[in-house]
mmCIF file of C-alpha atoms in Angstrom:
data_model
loop_
_atom_site.group_PDB
_atom_site.id
_atom_site.type_symbol
_atom_site.label_atom_id
_atom_site.label_comp_id
_atom_site.label_asym_id
_atom_site.label_seq_id
_atom_site.Cartn_x
_atom_site.Cartn_y
_atom_site.Cartn_z
ATOM 1 C CA MET K 1170 -23.065 13.265 14.881
ATOM 2 C CA LYS K 1171 -19.987 13.041 12.657
ATOM 3 C CA ASN K 1172 -20.064 14.322 9.071
ATOM 4 C CA ILE K 1173 -18.739 12.704 5.909
ATOM 5 C CA ILE K 1174 -18.709 14.478 2.551
ATOM 6 C CA ILE K 1175 -19.051 12.091 -0.388
ATOM 7 C CA THR K 1176 -18.660 13.620 -3.827
ATOM 8 C CA GLY K 1177 -20.281 12.032 -6.861
ATOM 9 C CA GLY K 1178 -22.739 10.196 -4.662
ATOM 10 C CA CYS K 1179 -25.500 10.040 -7.290
ATOM 11 C CA GLY K 1180 -23.320 8.087 -9.696
ATOM 12 C CA PHE K 1181 -22.783 4.355 -10.002
ATOM 13 C CA LEU K 1182 -20.143 3.670 -7.355
ATOM 14 C CA GLY K 1183 -21.113 6.610 -5.167
ATOM 15 C CA SER K 1184 -24.797 5.736 -4.803
ATOM 16 C CA ASN K 1185 -24.084 2.084 -4.079
ATOM 17 C CA PHE K 1186 -21.514 3.086 -1.483
ATOM 18 C CA ILE K 1187 -23.796 5.613 0.241
ATOM 19 C CA LYS K 1188 -26.558 3.045 0.695
ATOM 20 C CA ILE K 1189 -24.145 0.531 2.240
ATOM 21 C CA PHE K 1190 -22.349 3.126 4.380
ATOM 22 C CA LYS K 1191 -25.637 4.510 5.710
ATOM 23 C CA VAL K 1192 -26.792 1.084 6.901
ATOM 24 C CA LYS K 1193 -23.483 0.259 8.562
ATOM 25 C CA ASN K 1194 -22.882 3.727 10.040
ATOM 26 C CA PRO K 1195 -26.245 5.242 11.088
ATOM 27 C CA GLU K 1196 -24.468 7.613 13.472
ATOM 28 C CA TRP K 1197 -22.841 9.460 10.557
ATOM 29 C CA HIS K 1198 -24.378 12.349 8.624
ATOM 30 C CA ILE K 1199 -23.767 11.927 4.872
ATOM 31 C CA ILE K 1200 -23.381 15.061 2.747
ATOM 32 C CA ASN K 1201 -23.636 14.042 -0.895
ATOM 33 C CA ILE K 1202 -22.253 16.593 -3.379
ATOM 34 C CA ASP K 1203 -23.071 15.821 -7.012
ATOM 35 C CA ALA K 1204 -23.222 17.925 -10.190
ATOM 36 C CA LEU K 1205 -25.886 15.602 -11.662
ATOM 37 C CA THR K 1206 -24.178 15.262 -15.022
ATOM 38 C CA TYR K 1207 -25.506 12.668 -17.474
ATOM 39 C CA ALA K 1208 -24.372 9.699 -15.322
ATOM 40 C CA GLY K 1209 -25.692 11.061 -12.016
ATOM 41 C CA ASN K 1210 -29.226 10.073 -11.084
ATOM 42 C CA LEU K 1211 -31.192 11.215 -8.035
ATOM 43 C CA GLY K 1212 -33.319 8.102 -8.455
ATOM 44 C CA ASN K 1213 -30.380 5.991 -7.327
ATOM 45 C CA LEU K 1214 -30.884 7.294 -3.778
ATOM 46 C CA LYS K 1215 -34.622 7.922 -3.726
ATOM 47 C CA GLU K 1216 -35.164 5.596 -0.758
ATOM 48 C CA ILE K 1217 -32.941 7.704 1.520
ATOM 49 C CA GLU K 1218 -33.585 11.230 0.202
ATOM 50 C CA ASN K 1219 -35.719 12.186 3.218
ATOM 51 C CA SER K 1220 -33.473 10.625 5.867
ATOM 52 C CA SER K 1221 -32.477 12.891 8.746
ATOM 53 C CA ASN K 1222 -28.805 11.921 8.430
ATOM 54 C CA TYR K 1223 -28.556 12.531 4.678
ATOM 55 C CA THR K 1224 -28.136 15.828 2.825
ATOM 56 C CA PHE K 1225 -27.901 16.268 -0.941
ATOM 57 C CA ILE K 1226 -26.190 19.323 -2.400
ATOM 58 C CA HIS K 1227 -26.376 19.983 -6.138
ATOM 59 C CA MET K 1228 -22.936 21.385 -6.925
ATOM 60 C CA ASN K 1229 -19.886 20.841 -9.109
ATOM 61 C CA ILE K 1230 -16.700 20.204 -7.145
ATOM 62 C CA LYS K 1231 -14.759 22.574 -9.400
ATOM 63 C CA ASP K 1232 -16.903 25.519 -8.205
ATOM 64 C CA ASP K 1233 -15.408 27.825 -5.570
ATOM 65 C CA SER K 1234 -18.726 27.754 -3.704
ATOM 66 C CA ILE K 1235 -17.834 24.290 -2.428
ATOM 67 C CA ALA K 1236 -15.962 26.128 0.340
ATOM 68 C CA ASP K 1237 -19.353 27.024 1.832
ATOM 69 C CA VAL K 1238 -20.205 23.331 2.233
ATOM 70 C CA PHE K 1239 -16.997 22.711 4.167
ATOM 71 C CA LYS K 1240 -17.608 25.813 6.283
ATOM 72 C CA ASP K 1241 -21.190 24.798 7.107
ATOM 73 C CA PHE K 1242 -20.647 21.097 7.831
ATOM 74 C CA LYS K 1243 -16.999 20.904 9.023
ATOM 75 C CA PRO K 1244 -16.634 17.292 7.752
ATOM 76 C CA ASP K 1245 -14.569 14.719 9.614
ATOM 77 C CA ILE K 1246 -14.021 12.638 6.464
ATOM 78 C CA VAL K 1247 -14.015 13.437 2.750
ATOM 79 C CA LEU K 1248 -14.513 10.638 0.237
ATOM 80 C CA SER K 1249 -13.601 11.936 -3.216
ATOM 81 C CA MET K 1250 -15.600 9.927 -5.765
ATOM 82 C CA ALA K 1251 -16.793 12.580 -8.223
ATOM 83 C CA SER K 1252 -15.120 12.084 -11.572
ATOM 84 C CA GLU K 1253 -15.588 12.021 -15.301
ATOM 85 C CA THR K 1254 -14.869 8.367 -16.012
ATOM 86 C CA HIS K 1255 -15.661 7.252 -19.564
ATOM 87 C CA VAL K 1256 -12.550 6.816 -21.726
ATOM 88 C CA ASP K 1257 -14.384 7.472 -25.006
ATOM 89 C CA ARG K 1258 -15.689 10.789 -23.683
ATOM 90 C CA SER K 1259 -12.197 11.766 -22.528
ATOM 91 C CA ILE K 1260 -10.910 11.279 -26.071
ATOM 92 C CA LYS K 1261 -13.696 13.413 -27.494
ATOM 93 C CA ASP K 1262 -13.684 16.146 -24.797
ATOM 94 C CA PRO K 1263 -10.592 15.974 -22.537
ATOM 95 C CA ARG K 1264 -11.145 19.439 -21.067
ATOM 96 C CA ALA K 1265 -14.107 18.289 -18.981
ATOM 97 C CA PHE K 1266 -11.931 15.580 -17.443
ATOM 98 C CA LEU K 1267 -9.137 17.975 -16.570
ATOM 99 C CA GLU K 1268 -11.583 20.369 -14.907
ATOM 100 C CA SER K 1269 -13.358 17.710 -12.855
ATOM 101 C CA ASP K 1270 -10.573 15.265 -12.075
ATOM 102 C CA ILE K 1271 -7.835 17.826 -11.390
ATOM 103 C CA LEU K 1272 -9.344 21.249 -10.582
ATOM 104 C CA GLY K 1273 -12.228 19.654 -8.697
ATOM 105 C CA VAL K 1274 -9.888 17.472 -6.652
ATOM 106 C CA PHE K 1275 -7.724 20.511 -5.911
ATOM 107 C CA ASN K 1276 -10.773 22.297 -4.483
ATOM 108 C CA LEU K 1277 -11.501 19.344 -2.214
ATOM 109 C CA ALA K 1278 -7.916 19.101 -0.982
ATOM 110 C CA TYR K 1279 -7.598 22.851 -0.387
ATOM 111 C CA ASN K 1280 -10.797 23.073 1.630
ATOM 112 C CA SER K 1281 -10.065 19.858 3.513
ATOM 113 C CA LEU K 1282 -6.873 21.422 4.812
ATOM 114 C CA LYS K 1283 -8.547 24.743 5.545
ATOM 115 C CA TYR K 1284 -11.366 23.197 7.584
ATOM 116 C CA GLY K 1285 -9.408 20.485 9.390
ATOM 117 C CA VAL K 1286 -10.681 17.304 7.736
ATOM 118 C CA LYS K 1287 -9.347 14.326 9.688
ATOM 119 C CA LYS K 1288 -9.212 11.828 6.797
ATOM 120 C CA PHE K 1289 -9.302 12.292 3.018
ATOM 121 C CA PHE K 1290 -9.951 9.247 0.806
ATOM 122 C CA HIS K 1291 -9.609 9.544 -2.965
ATOM 123 C CA ILE K 1292 -10.953 7.010 -5.460
ATOM 124 C CA SER K 1293 -8.540 6.643 -8.359
ATOM 125 C CA THR K 1294 -8.340 3.827 -10.955
ATOM 126 C CA ASP K 1295 -6.128 0.951 -12.048
ATOM 127 C CA GLU K 1296 -5.864 2.649 -15.449
ATOM 128 C CA VAL K 1297 -3.174 4.982 -14.074
ATOM 129 C CA TYR K 1298 -0.717 2.071 -14.353
ATOM 130 C CA GLY K 1299 -1.306 1.709 -18.085
ATOM 131 C CA SER K 1300 -1.146 -1.468 -20.140
ATOM 132 C CA LEU K 1301 0.799 -4.406 -18.682
ATOM 133 C CA LYS K 1302 2.237 -7.464 -20.399
ATOM 134 C CA HIS K 1303 1.351 -10.897 -19.020
ATOM 135 C CA PRO K 1304 2.076 -11.959 -16.262
ATOM 136 C CA THR K 1305 2.916 -8.560 -14.740
ATOM 137 C CA GLU K 1306 0.663 -7.249 -11.960
ATOM 138 C CA ALA K 1307 0.857 -3.629 -10.883
ATOM 139 C CA SER K 1308 1.442 -3.102 -7.180
ATOM 140 C CA GLU K 1309 0.803 0.231 -5.510
ATOM 141 C CA TYR K 1310 4.465 1.116 -6.069
ATOM 142 C CA PHE K 1311 4.417 0.816 -9.860
ATOM 143 C CA ASN K 1312 5.284 3.851 -11.955
ATOM 144 C CA LEU K 1313 2.267 5.588 -13.445
ATOM 145 C CA ASN K 1314 1.906 5.202 -17.213
ATOM 146 C CA PRO K 1315 -1.561 6.433 -18.255
ATOM 147 C CA THR K 1316 -2.665 6.267 -21.882
ATOM 148 C CA SER K 1317 -6.040 8.018 -22.247
ATOM 149 C CA PRO K 1318 -6.867 11.588 -21.186
ATOM 150 C CA TYR K 1319 -9.121 10.027 -18.537
ATOM 151 C CA ALA K 1320 -6.330 7.937 -17.030
ATOM 152 C CA ALA K 1321 -3.903 10.855 -17.288
ATOM 153 C CA SER K 1322 -6.303 13.161 -15.413
ATOM 154 C CA LYS K 1323 -6.689 10.569 -12.656
ATOM 155 C CA ALA K 1324 -2.920 10.075 -12.428
ATOM 156 C CA ALA K 1325 -2.447 13.841 -12.235
ATOM 157 C CA ALA K 1326 -4.981 14.031 -9.402
ATOM 158 C CA ASP K 1327 -3.148 11.274 -7.534
ATOM 159 C CA LEU K 1328 0.165 13.122 -7.852
ATOM 160 C CA LEU K 1329 -1.392 16.427 -6.833
ATOM 161 C CA LEU K 1330 -2.906 14.856 -3.725
ATOM 162 C CA LEU K 1331 0.328 13.094 -2.832
ATOM 163 C CA SER K 1332 2.099 16.444 -3.043
ATOM 164 C CA TYR K 1333 -0.490 17.848 -0.618
ATOM 165 C CA TYR K 1334 0.160 14.929 1.723
ATOM 166 C CA LYS K 1335 3.915 15.472 1.641
ATOM 167 C CA THR K 1336 3.888 19.280 1.690
ATOM 168 C CA TYR K 1337 0.827 20.184 3.780
ATOM 169 C CA LYS K 1338 0.159 16.917 5.664
ATOM 170 C CA LEU K 1339 -3.209 16.302 3.992
ATOM 171 C CA PRO K 1340 -4.470 13.103 5.732
ATOM 172 C CA LEU K 1341 -4.677 11.293 2.411
ATOM 173 C CA THR K 1342 -5.373 7.702 1.436
ATOM 174 C CA ILE K 1343 -5.678 6.734 -2.263
ATOM 175 C CA ILE K 1344 -7.778 3.785 -3.442
ATOM 176 C CA ARG K 1345 -7.298 2.346 -6.958
ATOM 177 C CA PRO K 1346 -10.076 -0.073 -7.975
ATOM 178 C CA CYS K 1347 -10.257 -2.194 -11.105
ATOM 179 C CA ASN K 1348 -13.314 -2.153 -13.418
ATOM 180 C CA ASN K 1349 -16.566 -2.136 -11.458
ATOM 181 C CA TYR K 1350 -19.861 -3.592 -12.664
ATOM 182 C CA GLY K 1351 -23.327 -4.103 -11.198
ATOM 183 C CA ASN K 1352 -26.640 -2.314 -10.662
ATOM 184 C CA SER K 1353 -27.159 1.384 -11.496
ATOM 185 C CA GLN K 1354 -24.216 1.746 -13.901
ATOM 186 C CA PHE K 1355 -24.955 4.149 -16.747
ATOM 187 C CA ALA K 1356 -25.345 2.315 -20.050
ATOM 188 C CA GLU K 1357 -22.163 3.460 -21.750
ATOM 189 C CA LYS K 1358 -19.678 1.007 -20.189
ATOM 190 C CA LEU K 1359 -19.199 -2.466 -21.686
ATOM 191 C CA ILE K 1360 -21.364 -4.570 -19.378
ATOM 192 C CA PRO K 1361 -24.490 -2.390 -18.933
ATOM 193 C CA THR K 1362 -24.461 -1.298 -22.590
ATOM 194 C CA THR K 1363 -24.183 -4.885 -23.778
ATOM 195 C CA ILE K 1364 -27.018 -5.999 -21.506
ATOM 196 C CA ALA K 1365 -29.269 -3.110 -22.559
ATOM 197 C CA ARG K 1366 -28.580 -3.643 -26.253
ATOM 198 C CA PHE K 1367 -29.357 -7.356 -25.995
ATOM 199 C CA LEU K 1368 -32.575 -6.637 -24.099
ATOM 200 C CA THR K 1369 -33.678 -4.291 -26.898
ATOM 201 C CA GLY K 1370 -32.838 -6.675 -29.751
ATOM 202 C CA LYS K 1371 -29.537 -5.037 -30.724
ATOM 203 C CA ARG K 1372 -26.076 -6.516 -31.090
ATOM 204 C CA ALA K 1373 -23.251 -5.683 -28.696
ATOM 205 C CA ILE K 1374 -20.628 -3.119 -29.734
ATOM 206 C CA MET K 1375 -17.035 -4.407 -29.634
ATOM 207 C CA HIS K 1376 -14.015 -2.156 -30.117
ATOM 208 C CA GLY K 1377 -11.315 -3.939 -32.125
ATOM 209 C CA THR K 1378 -11.021 -7.707 -31.721
ATOM 210 C CA GLY K 1379 -12.252 -8.006 -28.142
ATOM 211 C CA LYS K 1380 -8.932 -9.447 -26.920
ATOM 212 C CA GLU K 1381 -8.247 -6.600 -24.488
ATOM 213 C CA ILE K 1382 -8.091 -7.830 -20.881
ATOM 214 C CA ARG K 1383 -9.690 -6.082 -17.928
ATOM 215 C CA GLU K 1384 -9.955 -6.974 -14.244
ATOM 216 C CA TRP K 1385 -13.518 -7.009 -12.897
ATOM 217 C CA ILE K 1386 -15.097 -6.554 -9.471
ATOM 218 C CA THR K 1387 -18.733 -6.139 -8.460
ATOM 219 C CA VAL K 1388 -19.645 -2.688 -7.202
ATOM 220 C CA HIS K 1389 -20.655 -4.236 -3.879
ATOM 221 C CA GLY K 1390 -17.280 -5.943 -3.576
ATOM 222 C CA CYS K 1391 -15.576 -2.621 -4.273
ATOM 223 C CA CYS K 1392 -17.765 -0.868 -1.692
ATOM 224 C CA ASN K 1393 -16.831 -3.512 0.872
ATOM 225 C CA ALA K 1394 -13.172 -2.787 0.192
ATOM 226 C CA ILE K 1395 -13.629 0.989 0.483
ATOM 227 C CA LEU K 1396 -15.459 0.555 3.796
ATOM 228 C CA GLY K 1397 -12.630 -1.610 5.094
ATOM 229 C CA ILE K 1398 -9.981 0.871 3.993
ATOM 230 C CA ILE K 1399 -11.855 3.783 5.598
ATOM 231 C CA LYS K 1400 -11.853 1.813 8.838
ATOM 232 C CA LYS K 1401 -8.336 0.366 8.759
ATOM 233 C CA GLY K 1402 -6.349 2.164 6.049
ATOM 234 C CA ARG K 1403 -3.314 4.255 6.931
ATOM 235 C CA VAL K 1404 -2.718 7.879 5.987
ATOM 236 C CA GLY K 1405 -0.190 8.290 3.173
ATOM 237 C CA GLU K 1406 -0.860 4.845 1.704
ATOM 238 C CA ILE K 1407 -2.266 3.659 -1.628
ATOM 239 C CA TYR K 1408 -4.461 0.559 -1.835
ATOM 240 C CA ASN K 1409 -5.307 -1.417 -4.971
ATOM 241 C CA VAL K 1410 -8.790 -2.959 -5.062
ATOM 242 C CA GLY K 1411 -8.888 -5.834 -7.523
ATOM 243 C CA SER K 1412 -10.413 -9.296 -7.762
ATOM 244 C CA GLY K 1413 -7.966 -11.368 -9.790
ATOM 245 C CA ILE K 1414 -10.815 -11.943 -12.296
ATOM 246 C CA ARG K 1415 -9.153 -10.969 -15.584
ATOM 247 C CA LEU K 1416 -11.119 -11.555 -18.759
ATOM 248 C CA THR K 1417 -10.994 -10.462 -22.361
ATOM 249 C CA ASN K 1418 -13.849 -8.233 -23.470
ATOM 250 C CA MET K 1419 -14.987 -11.095 -25.688
ATOM 251 C CA MET K 1420 -15.193 -13.446 -22.698
ATOM 252 C CA VAL K 1421 -17.286 -10.885 -20.819
ATOM 253 C CA VAL K 1422 -19.743 -10.501 -23.698
ATOM 254 C CA ARG K 1423 -19.966 -14.269 -24.125
ATOM 255 C CA GLU K 1424 -20.909 -14.622 -20.457
ATOM 256 C CA ILE K 1425 -23.688 -12.060 -20.930
ATOM 257 C CA ILE K 1426 -24.863 -13.892 -24.070
ATOM 258 C CA HIS K 1427 -25.022 -17.128 -22.110
ATOM 259 C CA GLU K 1428 -26.972 -15.511 -19.266
ATOM 260 C CA ILE K 1429 -29.532 -13.762 -21.492
ATOM 261 C CA PHE K 1430 -29.950 -16.223 -24.338
ATOM 262 C CA GLY K 1431 -29.079 -19.468 -22.560
ATOM 263 C CA MET K 1432 -26.367 -20.332 -25.068
ATOM 264 C CA PHE K 1433 -22.883 -19.289 -26.031
ATOM 265 C CA GLY K 1434 -23.473 -19.252 -29.796
ATOM 266 C CA LYS K 1435 -21.205 -17.662 -32.376
ATOM 267 C CA PRO K 1436 -19.937 -14.217 -31.332
ATOM 268 C CA THR K 1437 -20.585 -12.863 -34.827
ATOM 269 C CA ASP K 1438 -24.289 -13.501 -34.310
ATOM 270 C CA PHE K 1439 -24.417 -11.149 -31.340
ATOM 271 C CA ILE K 1440 -21.585 -8.649 -31.806
ATOM 272 C CA GLU K 1441 -21.028 -5.633 -34.033
ATOM 273 C CA PHE K 1442 -17.281 -5.056 -34.418
ATOM 274 C CA VAL K 1443 -16.113 -1.457 -34.759
ATOM 275 C CA MET K 1444 -12.760 0.247 -35.073
ATOM 276 C CA ASN K 1445 -10.663 0.079 -31.916
ATOM 277 C CA ARG K 1446 -10.495 3.262 -29.849
ATOM 278 C CA PRO K 1447 -7.186 5.180 -30.053
ATOM 279 C CA GLY K 1448 -4.643 3.963 -27.511
ATOM 280 C CA ASN K 1449 -6.847 1.168 -26.167
ATOM 281 C CA ASP K 1450 -4.749 -0.568 -23.503
ATOM 282 C CA SER K 1451 -4.329 -4.293 -24.064
ATOM 283 C CA ARG K 1452 -4.260 -5.516 -20.450
ATOM 284 C CA TYR K 1453 -4.909 -4.277 -16.915
ATOM 285 C CA ALA K 1454 -3.913 -6.323 -13.882
ATOM 286 C CA ILE K 1455 -3.339 -5.175 -10.316
ATOM 287 C CA ASN K 1456 -1.918 -6.859 -7.242
ATOM 288 C CA SER K 1457 -4.300 -6.355 -4.324
ATOM 289 C CA SER K 1458 -2.499 -8.454 -1.714
ATOM 290 C CA LYS K 1459 -1.751 -5.368 0.403
ATOM 291 C CA THR K 1460 -5.461 -4.555 0.638
ATOM 292 C CA GLU K 1461 -6.504 -8.155 1.300
ATOM 293 C CA LYS K 1462 -3.928 -8.440 4.071
ATOM 294 C CA LEU K 1463 -5.345 -5.286 5.654
ATOM 295 C CA ILE K 1464 -9.097 -5.968 5.476
ATOM 296 C CA GLY K 1465 -9.537 -9.588 4.367
ATOM 297 C CA LYS K 1466 -11.702 -10.868 1.523
ATOM 298 C CA TYR K 1467 -14.079 -8.288 0.060
ATOM 299 C CA GLU K 1468 -15.301 -9.766 -3.260
ATOM 300 C CA LEU K 1469 -17.788 -12.399 -2.169
ATOM 301 C CA ILE K 1470 -19.260 -13.788 -5.408
ATOM 302 C CA THR K 1471 -18.025 -15.230 -8.703
ATOM 303 C CA PHE K 1472 -18.113 -13.376 -12.016
ATOM 304 C CA LYS K 1473 -20.874 -15.665 -13.262
ATOM 305 C CA GLU K 1474 -22.982 -14.883 -10.192
ATOM 306 C CA GLY K 1475 -22.254 -11.180 -10.573
ATOM 307 C CA ILE K 1476 -23.317 -11.128 -14.223
ATOM 308 C CA ARG K 1477 -26.489 -13.050 -13.413
ATOM 309 C CA ALA K 1478 -27.436 -10.541 -10.704
ATOM 310 C CA THR K 1479 -26.570 -7.592 -12.967
ATOM 311 C CA VAL K 1480 -28.636 -8.882 -15.897
ATOM 312 C CA ASP K 1481 -31.537 -9.498 -13.523
ATOM 313 C CA TRP K 1482 -31.337 -5.921 -12.199
ATOM 314 C CA TYR K 1483 -31.341 -4.360 -15.686
ATOM 315 C CA ARG K 1484 -34.278 -6.540 -16.703
ATOM 316 C CA LYS K 1485 -36.286 -5.359 -13.680
ATOM 317 C CA ASN K 1486 -35.235 -1.712 -13.892
ATOM 318 C CA LYS K 1487 -35.743 -0.647 -17.495
ATOM 319 C CA TRP K 1488 -36.701 2.825 -16.240
ATOM 320 C CA PHE K 1489 -33.024 3.349 -15.462
ATOM 321 C CA TRP K 1490 -31.757 2.880 -19.012
ATOM 322 C CA CYS K 1491 -34.723 2.854 -21.424
ATOM 323 C CA GLU K 1492 -34.172 6.470 -22.552
ATOM 324 C CA THR K 1493 -30.400 6.102 -22.992
ATOM 325 C CA ASN K 1494 -29.098 6.367 -26.549
ATOM 326 C CA LEU K 1495 -27.555 2.921 -26.971
ATOM 327 C CA ASP K 1496 -26.300 3.808 -30.472
ATOM 328 C CA SER K 1497 -24.137 6.745 -29.411
ATOM 329 C CA ASN K 1498 -20.855 4.821 -29.689
ATOM 330 C CA LEU K 1499 -18.049 7.239 -30.520
ATOM 331 C CA TYR K 1500 -16.623 5.179 -33.371
ATOM 332 C CA SER K 1501 -19.314 2.758 -34.530
ATOM 333 C CA GLU K 1502 -21.083 4.947 -37.084
ATOM 334 C CA GLU K 1503 -17.963 6.182 -38.836
ATOM 335 C CA TYR K 1504 -15.784 3.079 -38.642
ATOM 336 C CA LEU K 1505 -18.281 0.226 -38.809
ATOM 337 C CA ARG K 1506 -16.610 -2.945 -40.100
#
């Protein structure tokens, strides 16, 4: 049986990916390494926790003891998903992001080389490209121009790994997805927080004017792309994973309003505007033609269908978010308009 180490597998993207990978690749043994920080939840993988081809290890990737995992399991593939990801948190506490997204990734790369890992896949982000003016789309060859400490830590990890590929022949492939949404996402990001607040009688929180543009893909669409890249991607390459669905934050919230309340209504009736976060990028847009040419179509539903399915999941799974502090916005209390 072949072994794959997946880091951050109890988080949003990681847990969704593990469930899909396990079904499609029953001959593989999955070793899930997760620190179980606030966004990691063992409940996301409860249905597979006793499977013979699944092992969970509670560990932080920045710890030196991760070498023991590589020594014991001798993985064929490493999928680096563990990361601090929330921009607001990176502004408040950048050190945690540097430790996880840089030191942690270094540990994975070092041990992958030491123990002969055959393929190393790293999940990055489209935020490394920074803000782009319309109609520019960032290809994989764009210069990196991160704004937030989060994006900067991810860009630094990308560059570190690329140096390991060039210097030590680390069998590296980098994957840069756009914004993911769907089931099991911790209620701090725009879509799950907005849904949870509406379902508890609160208004949505909107940084600034809501005109910032983001590109959106369902978590299942992103997982499909990652699976395809693991199967067909080339060592030394970078692959963007986008959808072409680019919407302002206001448009996203309006779609959620329509799905939950059955009307579009006036945004001011449903939204609480707060001061914009420092350095909030105005527009993200990536060109994913390279990835689509390699693996074909991977996002299979529309944004409207995705939002409908996501709202339905959060309605049926209040256990997942009911104890989350939905009022813990970094700026709302001090800068409420």
